[in-house]
Amino acid sequence: MNAPDIIVFLGRFHPLVVHLPIGFLLLAFLMWIYDHWKKTDTFNQAIAFSLLLGTVGAGAACVIGFMLSLSGGYADSALDWHMWAGIATTILSTWAYLSFTLSLSENRAKHIRWVSLTLMVMVLSATGHLGGNLTHGSDYLTEYAPIIGSRANQLPPPVTIQQAMLYDHIAKPIIQAKCISCHSDEKKKGGLSLVDGAAMRKGGDAGSIFAQPFGENELLRRIHLPESSDDVMPPKGKTQLTENERKLLAFWLKQEGGFGMTMDSVGNDSINHLAAVYLGLEKNSHGENNIAQLDSVPQHVIENLLAEGVVIRELVAGSNCYDVRVPSSLGHDKGAELLKKLEPLAQNIIWLHLSGLGLKNQELAPLGAMNNLVKLRLDNNDISDEGIKPIASLKRLEVLNLYGNALTDNCLTDLSSIENLKTVYVWETEITESQVGKTKIIR
Ligand code: HEC
């Protein structure tokens, strides 16, 4: 469907606008319950006012929501239920409002209030839930629930690559992480849902994702486009597939979904290798990051760091490999303190950003324990040649950014002892060389 841009623009305010009326209507309901309980009518005026605001807000949310629906991509049935529930909420709240403002016999008013407010809250809850399903997927609420949640029913992770299931352990997690937010039963962008085999066979506007000839396959074409392209999937600006994920999805597609197929029965060495790397069961071809051997980090350690403002992202779900950033906005004192607190995570940090924290030489000591570090950003700190010492022992380090520190050629000996170091960025330092051993120095 092609709605004018301005309609879609306004429509996108729907999630913002809906929460206010929900609050007003619930408040009205709670005040009414309170009055009922205390057998008074002290809140009557406030209830009427709250209902008025709630009704106007709900009406606005309906109109804006309708605009959003014109942008397309939502499953019709799920959308219809949500829309009619929203309209019903508005009608019920209007009715409730009138019961507080029209002059009715006391008995009648009481009756109408009882029916309209109770129904209103029930339908309002349903509307909110259905709307949440449209946005997040119907699995969202229960995904992490014990026993009934889909997480609880997941297959256990494979121990060897031969046991791994092509769809369940490989294709599905990739799709869940990178596609499902827009291609579920509730939100079928391009008409395509990727929730299960049946939905995939049904396909989108271009037909079943398996039935299209390999050379003309729309899914395959889109995942291989450059990120700048208008048709690329995931769309530009979203986290793109890695090269490994692309190859695995392409292979999986060739097997027409390979549902129920183990990697053992696939019997394709190069695909098995990629899959093993994806699952963290094997080293990648450079022999580094043997991620399977990383021990997990207690959840509370990560949660405490997150609470203090550190940004932590797991590189591959379940790999225990982390990308960690201490934002420069936290300032020097906090930055130095947090660097020390990263200690329990030291072995698990693969990428680390410590830019612009004003860190000094002696504060860099904790880096020495981060044996698995591959990328390190230390730009715009207060480091001199002496500060490079703890880094010199990091065997896996490949990329180092030292831009904007008071460094000279004297630190090159230390840098040259980092075996795997490929690139060092030294803009705005006094380093003059452009190559040290195999390491490229970029100014
Ligand atoms: C942020 C939302 C978003 C994400 C994430 C996303 N897509 Fe899409 N996708 C869209 C939209 C919007 C369309 C339809 C517009 C268009 O044609 O570009 C679409 C269309 C498609 C189509 C065309 C369907 C057809 O039959 O014509 C395919 C195939 C597709 N996506 C595959 C994927 C895959 C595979 C992923 C994950 C790797 C993915 N998408 C992730 C939004 C998304």
Coordinates of C-alpha atoms and ligand atoms in Angstrom, one line a residue:
M1 CA 0.0 0.0 0.0
N2 CA 1.3 3.5 -0.8
A3 CA 0.2 6.0 1.7
P4 CA 1.4 9.6 1.3
D5 CA 4.6 10.3 3.4
I6 CA 2.9 12.8 5.6
I7 CA 0.2 10.2 6.6
V8 CA 2.9 7.7 7.5
F9 CA 4.9 10.4 9.3
L10 CA 2.0 11.3 11.5
G11 CA 1.1 7.6 11.8
R12 CA 4.4 6.8 13.5
F13 CA 3.4 9.0 16.4
H14 CA 0.9 6.3 17.3
P15 CA 3.0 4.5 19.8
L16 CA 3.8 7.8 21.5
V17 CA 0.2 9.0 21.6
V18 CA -1.4 5.8 22.9
H19 CA 0.1 5.7 26.3
L20 CA -1.5 8.9 27.6
P21 CA -5.1 7.8 27.2
I22 CA -4.3 4.4 28.7
G23 CA -3.1 6.3 31.8
F24 CA -6.1 8.6 32.0
L25 CA -8.7 5.8 31.5
L26 CA -7.1 3.6 34.1
L27 CA -6.9 6.5 36.5
A28 CA -10.6 7.1 36.0
F29 CA -11.3 3.5 36.7
L30 CA -9.2 3.4 39.8
M31 CA -10.8 6.5 41.2
W32 CA -14.2 5.0 40.5
I33 CA -13.2 1.8 42.3
Y34 CA -12.0 3.8 45.3
D35 CA -15.2 5.8 45.5
H36 CA -17.2 2.6 45.2
W37 CA -15.2 1.0 48.0
K38 CA -15.5 4.0 50.3
K39 CA -19.1 4.4 49.3
T40 CA -18.6 8.1 48.4
D41 CA -18.7 10.2 45.3
T42 CA -15.9 12.6 46.0
F43 CA -14.0 11.8 42.8
N44 CA -17.0 12.2 40.4
Q45 CA -15.7 15.4 38.8
A46 CA -12.2 14.1 38.6
I47 CA -13.4 10.9 37.0
A48 CA -15.4 12.8 34.4
F49 CA -12.4 14.9 33.6
S50 CA -10.0 12.0 33.4
L51 CA -12.5 10.2 31.2
L52 CA -12.8 13.2 28.9
L53 CA -9.0 13.4 28.5
G54 CA -8.8 9.7 28.0
T55 CA -11.6 9.7 25.4
V56 CA -10.1 12.5 23.4
G57 CA -6.7 10.8 23.6
A58 CA -8.1 7.4 22.6
G59 CA -9.9 9.0 19.6
A60 CA -6.7 10.7 18.5
A61 CA -4.8 7.4 18.9
C62 CA -7.4 5.7 16.7
V63 CA -7.0 8.2 13.9
I64 CA -3.2 8.2 14.1
G65 CA -3.2 4.4 14.4
F66 CA -5.3 4.2 11.2
M67 CA -2.7 6.3 9.4
L68 CA 0.0 4.1 10.6
S69 CA -1.9 1.0 9.4
L70 CA -1.9 2.5 5.9
S71 CA 1.9 2.1 5.7
G72 CA 1.2 -1.6 5.3
G73 CA 3.2 -4.5 6.5
Y74 CA 0.9 -5.7 9.3
A75 CA -1.1 -8.9 9.1
D76 CA -4.7 -7.9 8.4
S77 CA -6.4 -10.1 11.0
A78 CA -4.1 -9.0 13.9
L79 CA -4.5 -5.4 12.8
D80 CA -8.3 -5.6 12.5
W81 CA -8.7 -7.0 16.0
H82 CA -6.4 -4.3 17.4
M83 CA -8.2 -1.5 15.5
W84 CA -11.8 -2.6 16.5
A85 CA -10.7 -3.0 20.1
G86 CA -9.3 0.5 20.0
I87 CA -12.5 1.9 18.6
A88 CA -14.6 -0.1 21.1
T89 CA -12.4 1.4 23.9
T90 CA -13.2 4.9 22.7
I91 CA -16.9 4.2 22.5
L92 CA -17.0 2.7 26.0
S93 CA -15.0 5.6 27.5
T94 CA -17.4 8.0 25.8
W95 CA -20.3 6.2 27.3
A96 CA -18.7 6.1 30.7
Y97 CA -18.0 9.9 30.4
L98 CA -21.6 10.6 29.5
S99 CA -22.8 8.6 32.5
F100 CA -20.9 11.1 34.7
T101 CA -22.0 14.3 33.0
L102 CA -25.6 13.7 31.8
S103 CA -28.3 14.1 34.4
L104 CA -29.5 10.5 34.9
S105 CA -31.3 8.9 37.8
E106 CA -28.9 7.8 40.4
N107 CA -29.7 4.1 39.9
R108 CA -29.3 4.3 36.1
A109 CA -26.0 6.2 36.3
K110 CA -24.7 3.7 38.7
H111 CA -25.6 0.8 36.4
I112 CA -24.2 2.4 33.3
R113 CA -20.9 3.3 35.1
W114 CA -20.5 -0.2 36.3
V115 CA -21.0 -1.8 32.9
S116 CA -19.1 0.8 30.8
L117 CA -16.1 1.2 33.1
T118 CA -15.6 -2.5 33.6
L119 CA -15.9 -3.3 29.9
M120 CA -13.7 -0.3 29.1
V121 CA -10.8 -1.6 31.2
M122 CA -11.2 -5.1 29.8
V123 CA -11.2 -3.9 26.2
L124 CA -8.5 -1.4 26.8
S125 CA -6.2 -4.1 28.2
A126 CA -7.0 -6.3 25.1
T127 CA -6.3 -3.4 22.8
G128 CA -2.9 -2.7 24.4
H129 CA -1.9 -6.3 24.3
L130 CA -2.9 -6.7 20.7
G131 CA -1.0 -3.5 19.8
G132 CA 2.0 -4.8 21.7
N133 CA 1.8 -8.0 19.7
L134 CA 1.8 -6.1 16.4
T135 CA 4.9 -4.2 17.4
H136 CA 6.9 -6.8 19.2
G137 CA 5.4 -10.1 17.9
S138 CA 2.9 -12.3 19.7
D139 CA 5.7 -14.2 21.4
Y140 CA 7.1 -11.1 23.1
L141 CA 5.2 -11.3 26.4
T142 CA 5.7 -15.0 27.0
E143 CA 9.0 -15.6 25.4
Y144 CA 10.9 -15.7 28.6
A145 CA 8.1 -17.2 30.7
P146 CA 8.9 -20.5 32.5
I147 CA 7.6 -23.7 30.9
I148 CA 5.1 -22.1 28.5
G149 CA 7.6 -19.6 27.0
S150 CA 9.2 -20.4 23.6
R151 CA 12.7 -20.0 25.3
A152 CA 11.8 -22.8 27.7
N153 CA 11.0 -25.1 24.8
Q154 CA 14.1 -24.4 22.8
L155 CA 16.4 -27.2 21.8
P156 CA 19.4 -27.4 24.0
P157 CA 22.5 -26.0 22.3
P158 CA 24.5 -28.6 20.3
V159 CA 27.8 -29.9 21.8
T160 CA 29.3 -31.0 18.5
I161 CA 28.7 -29.5 15.1
Q162 CA 27.5 -32.9 13.8
Q163 CA 24.5 -32.7 16.2
A164 CA 23.6 -29.2 15.3
M165 CA 20.3 -28.7 13.4
L166 CA 20.6 -26.7 10.2
Y167 CA 17.4 -24.8 10.8
D168 CA 16.9 -24.8 14.6
H169 CA 20.4 -24.0 15.6
I170 CA 21.7 -22.0 12.7
A171 CA 19.1 -20.5 10.3
K172 CA 16.5 -19.8 12.9
P173 CA 18.7 -17.8 15.4
I174 CA 19.9 -15.7 12.5
I175 CA 16.4 -15.0 11.3
Q176 CA 15.2 -14.4 14.9
A177 CA 18.0 -11.9 15.5
K178 CA 18.0 -10.0 12.1
C179 CA 14.7 -10.5 10.3
I180 CA 11.8 -11.5 12.6
S181 CA 11.1 -8.0 14.0
C182 CA 9.7 -7.1 10.5
H183 CA 8.7 -10.5 9.1
S184 CA 6.4 -12.2 11.6
D185 CA 2.8 -13.1 11.4
E186 CA 1.8 -9.8 13.0
K187 CA 4.2 -7.6 10.9
K188 CA 4.6 -9.0 7.4
K189 CA 6.7 -6.5 5.6
G190 CA 6.7 -7.2 1.9
G191 CA 3.9 -9.7 2.7
L192 CA 6.6 -12.1 4.1
S193 CA 6.5 -13.9 7.4
L194 CA 9.5 -16.0 8.4
V195 CA 8.2 -17.5 11.6
D196 CA 8.1 -21.1 10.5
G197 CA 8.4 -23.4 7.5
A198 CA 4.7 -23.0 6.5
A199 CA 4.9 -19.2 6.5
M200 CA 8.1 -19.3 4.5
R201 CA 6.6 -21.7 1.9
K202 CA 3.7 -19.3 1.6
G203 CA 6.2 -16.5 1.1
G204 CA 5.7 -12.8 0.4
D205 CA 4.9 -10.7 -2.6
A206 CA 7.5 -12.6 -4.6
G207 CA 6.1 -16.0 -3.6
S208 CA 7.5 -18.8 -1.6
I209 CA 11.1 -18.2 -0.6
F210 CA 12.0 -21.8 -1.5
A211 CA 10.1 -22.1 -4.8
Q212 CA 11.9 -19.2 -6.5
P213 CA 14.7 -20.4 -8.8
F214 CA 18.1 -20.0 -7.0
G215 CA 19.3 -17.3 -9.4
E216 CA 16.2 -15.2 -9.1
N217 CA 15.5 -15.7 -5.4
E218 CA 14.4 -12.5 -3.9
L219 CA 15.6 -13.3 -0.4
L220 CA 19.0 -14.3 -1.7
R221 CA 19.3 -11.2 -3.9
R222 CA 18.3 -8.8 -1.0
I223 CA 20.7 -10.2 1.6
H224 CA 23.6 -9.9 -0.9
L225 CA 23.0 -6.2 -1.8
P226 CA 25.3 -3.5 -0.5
E227 CA 24.1 -1.8 2.6
S228 CA 23.5 1.4 0.7
S229 CA 20.9 -0.2 -1.6
D230 CA 17.2 0.6 -1.1
D231 CA 16.3 -3.1 -1.3
V232 CA 18.9 -4.5 1.1
M233 CA 17.7 -6.8 3.9
P234 CA 17.9 -6.1 6.8
P235 CA 17.2 -2.5 5.6
K236 CA 19.9 0.0 5.7
G237 CA 20.6 1.4 9.2
K238 CA 19.7 -2.0 10.8
T239 CA 22.4 -4.4 11.9
Q240 CA 23.5 -6.2 8.7
L241 CA 24.2 -9.9 8.3
T242 CA 27.8 -10.9 8.6
E243 CA 29.5 -12.6 5.7
N244 CA 29.3 -15.9 7.6
E245 CA 25.5 -15.5 8.3
R246 CA 24.9 -14.7 4.6
K247 CA 26.7 -17.9 3.5
L248 CA 24.8 -19.9 6.0
L249 CA 21.4 -18.5 5.1
A250 CA 22.1 -19.0 1.4
F251 CA 23.0 -22.7 2.0
W252 CA 20.0 -23.2 4.2
L253 CA 17.8 -21.7 1.5
K254 CA 19.2 -24.1 -1.1
Q255 CA 18.1 -27.0 1.2
E256 CA 14.6 -25.6 1.1
G257 CA 14.7 -24.9 4.8
G258 CA 16.4 -28.2 5.7
F259 CA 13.9 -28.7 8.5
G260 CA 14.9 -31.6 10.6
M261 CA 18.3 -31.8 9.0
T262 CA 21.4 -32.2 11.1
M263 CA 24.8 -30.7 10.1
D264 CA 26.0 -34.3 10.0
S265 CA 23.6 -35.2 7.2
V266 CA 24.6 -32.0 5.4
G267 CA 28.1 -33.4 5.1
N268 CA 29.5 -30.2 3.5
D269 CA 32.8 -29.5 5.2
S270 CA 33.1 -25.8 4.4
I271 CA 29.5 -25.1 5.5
N272 CA 30.0 -27.2 8.6
H273 CA 33.1 -25.1 9.4
L274 CA 31.2 -21.9 9.0
A275 CA 28.3 -23.2 11.1
A276 CA 30.8 -24.3 13.8
V277 CA 32.3 -20.9 13.9
Y278 CA 28.8 -19.3 14.1
L279 CA 27.9 -21.6 17.0
G280 CA 31.3 -20.9 18.7
L281 CA 32.3 -24.6 18.5
E282 CA 35.4 -24.0 16.4
K283 CA 38.0 -21.4 15.7
N284 CA 37.6 -19.3 12.6
S285 CA 40.1 -19.6 9.8
H286 CA 42.7 -17.2 11.3
G287 CA 42.9 -19.5 14.3
E288 CA 41.9 -16.7 16.7
N289 CA 38.9 -16.3 18.9
N290 CA 38.4 -19.8 20.0
I291 CA 35.1 -18.5 21.4
A292 CA 33.9 -21.9 22.5
Q293 CA 36.5 -21.9 25.3
L294 CA 35.3 -18.7 26.9
D295 CA 33.6 -19.2 30.2
S296 CA 30.4 -17.5 30.9
V297 CA 30.3 -14.4 33.1
P298 CA 27.9 -14.3 36.0
Q299 CA 24.8 -12.3 34.9
H300 CA 25.0 -10.0 37.9
V301 CA 28.5 -8.8 36.9
I302 CA 27.1 -7.7 33.5
E303 CA 24.0 -6.2 35.1
N304 CA 26.0 -4.1 37.6
L305 CA 28.2 -2.8 34.8
L306 CA 25.2 -2.0 32.6
A307 CA 23.6 -0.1 35.6
E308 CA 26.8 2.0 35.9
G309 CA 26.5 3.1 32.3
V310 CA 28.8 0.7 30.5
V311 CA 27.5 -0.5 27.1
I312 CA 27.9 -4.2 26.7
R313 CA 26.8 -6.3 23.7
E314 CA 27.3 -10.0 23.2
L315 CA 28.9 -10.5 19.8
V316 CA 27.2 -13.8 19.0
A317 CA 24.3 -14.9 21.2
G318 CA 25.6 -17.5 23.7
S319 CA 29.3 -17.0 22.7
N320 CA 30.3 -15.2 26.0
C321 CA 32.2 -12.8 23.7
Y322 CA 31.5 -9.2 24.4
D323 CA 31.8 -5.8 22.8
V324 CA 32.2 -3.3 25.7
R325 CA 32.2 0.5 25.6
V326 CA 32.7 2.9 28.4
P327 CA 31.0 6.1 27.1
S328 CA 33.2 9.2 27.3
S329 CA 30.3 11.0 28.8
L330 CA 30.9 9.2 32.0
G331 CA 34.1 11.3 32.5
H332 CA 37.6 10.4 33.6
D333 CA 37.2 9.4 37.2
K334 CA 34.3 7.1 36.5
G335 CA 36.0 5.8 33.4
A336 CA 39.1 4.8 35.3
E337 CA 37.1 3.2 38.0
L338 CA 34.9 1.2 35.6
L339 CA 38.0 0.0 33.7
K340 CA 39.1 -1.7 37.0
K341 CA 35.6 -3.1 37.4
L342 CA 35.8 -4.8 34.0
E343 CA 38.2 -7.3 35.6
P344 CA 35.8 -10.2 36.1
L345 CA 34.9 -9.8 32.4
A346 CA 38.6 -9.5 31.3
Q347 CA 38.8 -12.8 29.4
N348 CA 35.5 -12.2 27.6
I349 CA 36.1 -8.8 26.1
I350 CA 36.8 -9.0 22.4
W351 CA 36.2 -5.4 21.5
L352 CA 36.8 -2.6 23.9
H353 CA 36.1 1.2 23.4
L354 CA 37.7 3.5 25.9
S355 CA 37.7 6.7 23.8
G356 CA 37.9 10.2 25.2
L357 CA 38.1 9.2 28.9
G358 CA 41.3 11.1 29.7
L359 CA 42.9 7.8 30.9
K360 CA 46.5 8.0 32.2
N361 CA 49.3 5.4 31.8
Q362 CA 49.0 3.8 35.2
E363 CA 45.3 3.4 34.8
L364 CA 45.7 1.1 31.8
A365 CA 47.0 -1.8 33.9
P366 CA 43.7 -3.8 33.7
L367 CA 44.1 -4.1 30.0
G368 CA 47.0 -6.5 30.5
A369 CA 44.6 -9.3 31.6
M370 CA 42.3 -9.0 28.6
N371 CA 43.9 -11.8 26.6
N372 CA 41.2 -12.2 24.1
L373 CA 41.0 -8.6 23.0
V374 CA 40.9 -8.1 19.2
K375 CA 40.0 -4.5 18.8
L376 CA 40.9 -1.7 21.2
R377 CA 40.1 2.0 21.0
L378 CA 42.1 4.2 23.2
D379 CA 41.8 7.4 21.2
N380 CA 41.8 10.8 22.9
N381 CA 43.2 9.8 26.2
D382 CA 46.2 11.0 28.2
I383 CA 48.6 8.2 27.4
S384 CA 52.3 8.4 26.7
D385 CA 54.8 5.8 25.4
E386 CA 55.1 4.1 28.8
G387 CA 51.3 3.4 28.8
I388 CA 51.6 1.0 25.9
K389 CA 53.4 -1.6 28.1
P390 CA 50.3 -3.5 29.3
I391 CA 49.0 -3.8 25.8
A392 CA 52.2 -5.3 24.5
S393 CA 51.3 -8.7 25.9
L394 CA 47.9 -8.9 24.1
K395 CA 48.4 -11.8 21.7
R396 CA 45.2 -11.5 19.8
L397 CA 45.0 -7.8 19.4
E398 CA 44.5 -6.9 15.7
V399 CA 43.3 -3.3 15.6
L400 CA 44.4 -0.5 17.9
N401 CA 43.3 3.1 17.8
L402 CA 45.7 5.5 19.6
Y403 CA 44.6 8.7 17.9
G404 CA 45.1 11.9 19.9
N405 CA 47.5 10.6 22.6
A406 CA 51.0 12.0 23.3
L407 CA 52.8 9.1 21.8
T408 CA 56.2 9.0 19.9
D409 CA 58.1 6.5 17.9
N410 CA 59.5 5.2 21.3
C411 CA 56.4 3.1 21.8
L412 CA 56.9 1.2 18.5
T413 CA 59.1 -1.5 20.1
D414 CA 56.2 -2.4 22.4
L415 CA 53.7 -2.3 19.6
S416 CA 55.9 -4.6 17.4
S417 CA 55.8 -7.3 20.1
I418 CA 52.0 -7.7 19.6
E419 CA 52.0 -10.7 17.3
N420 CA 48.7 -10.3 15.5
L421 CA 48.5 -6.6 15.4
K422 CA 47.5 -5.6 11.8
T423 CA 46.5 -1.9 12.0
V424 CA 47.2 1.0 14.4
Y425 CA 45.6 4.4 14.0
V426 CA 47.9 7.2 15.1
W427 CA 46.5 10.4 13.8
E428 CA 47.5 13.4 16.0
T429 CA 50.3 11.6 17.7
E430 CA 54.0 12.1 17.1
I431 CA 54.5 8.6 15.6
T432 CA 56.2 9.0 12.2
E433 CA 56.6 5.4 10.9
S434 CA 54.1 3.9 8.6
Q435 CA 54.9 0.2 8.9
V436 CA 56.3 -1.8 11.8
G437 CA 56.8 -5.4 10.9
K438 CA 53.5 -6.7 9.6
T439 CA 51.6 -3.9 11.3
K440 CA 50.3 -1.0 9.2
I441 CA 50.4 2.3 10.9
I442 CA 47.7 4.7 9.7
R443 CA 48.1 8.4 10.1
Ligands
HEC1 C1 13.4 -3.2 9.9 C2 12.5 -4.1 9.2 C3 13.0 -5.2 8.4 C4 14.0 -6.2 8.8 C5 14.7 -6.3 10.1 C6 14.0 -7.1 7.7 N1 13.2 -6.7 6.7 FE1 12.8 -7.7 4.9 N2 11.5 -6.3 4.4 C7 11.2 -5.1 5.1 C8 10.3 -4.3 4.3 C9 9.7 -3.0 4.8 C10 10.0 -5.0 3.1 C11 9.1 -4.6 2.0 C12 9.6 -3.3 1.3 C13 10.6 -3.6 0.3 O1 10.3 -4.3 -0.7 O2 11.8 -3.3 0.4 C14 10.8 -6.2 3.2 C15 10.8 -7.2 2.2 C16 11.6 -8.3 2.2 C17 11.6 -9.4 1.2 C18 10.8 -9.3 -0.1 C19 9.6 -10.2 0.1 C20 8.9 -10.5 -1.2 O3 8.4 -11.7 -1.3 O4 8.9 -9.6 -2.1 C21 12.4 -10.3 1.6 C22 12.8 -11.6 0.9 C23 13.0 -9.9 2.9 N3 12.4 -8.7 3.2 C24 13.9 -10.7 3.6 C25 14.4 -10.3 4.8 C26 15.4 -11.0 5.5 C27 16.0 -12.4 5.0 C28 15.7 -10.3 6.6 C29 16.7 -10.7 7.7 C30 18.0 -11.0 7.3 C31 14.9 -9.1 6.6 N4 14.1 -9.1 5.5 C32 14.9 -8.2 7.7 C33 11.6 -4.8 6.3 C34 12.6 -5.6 7.1

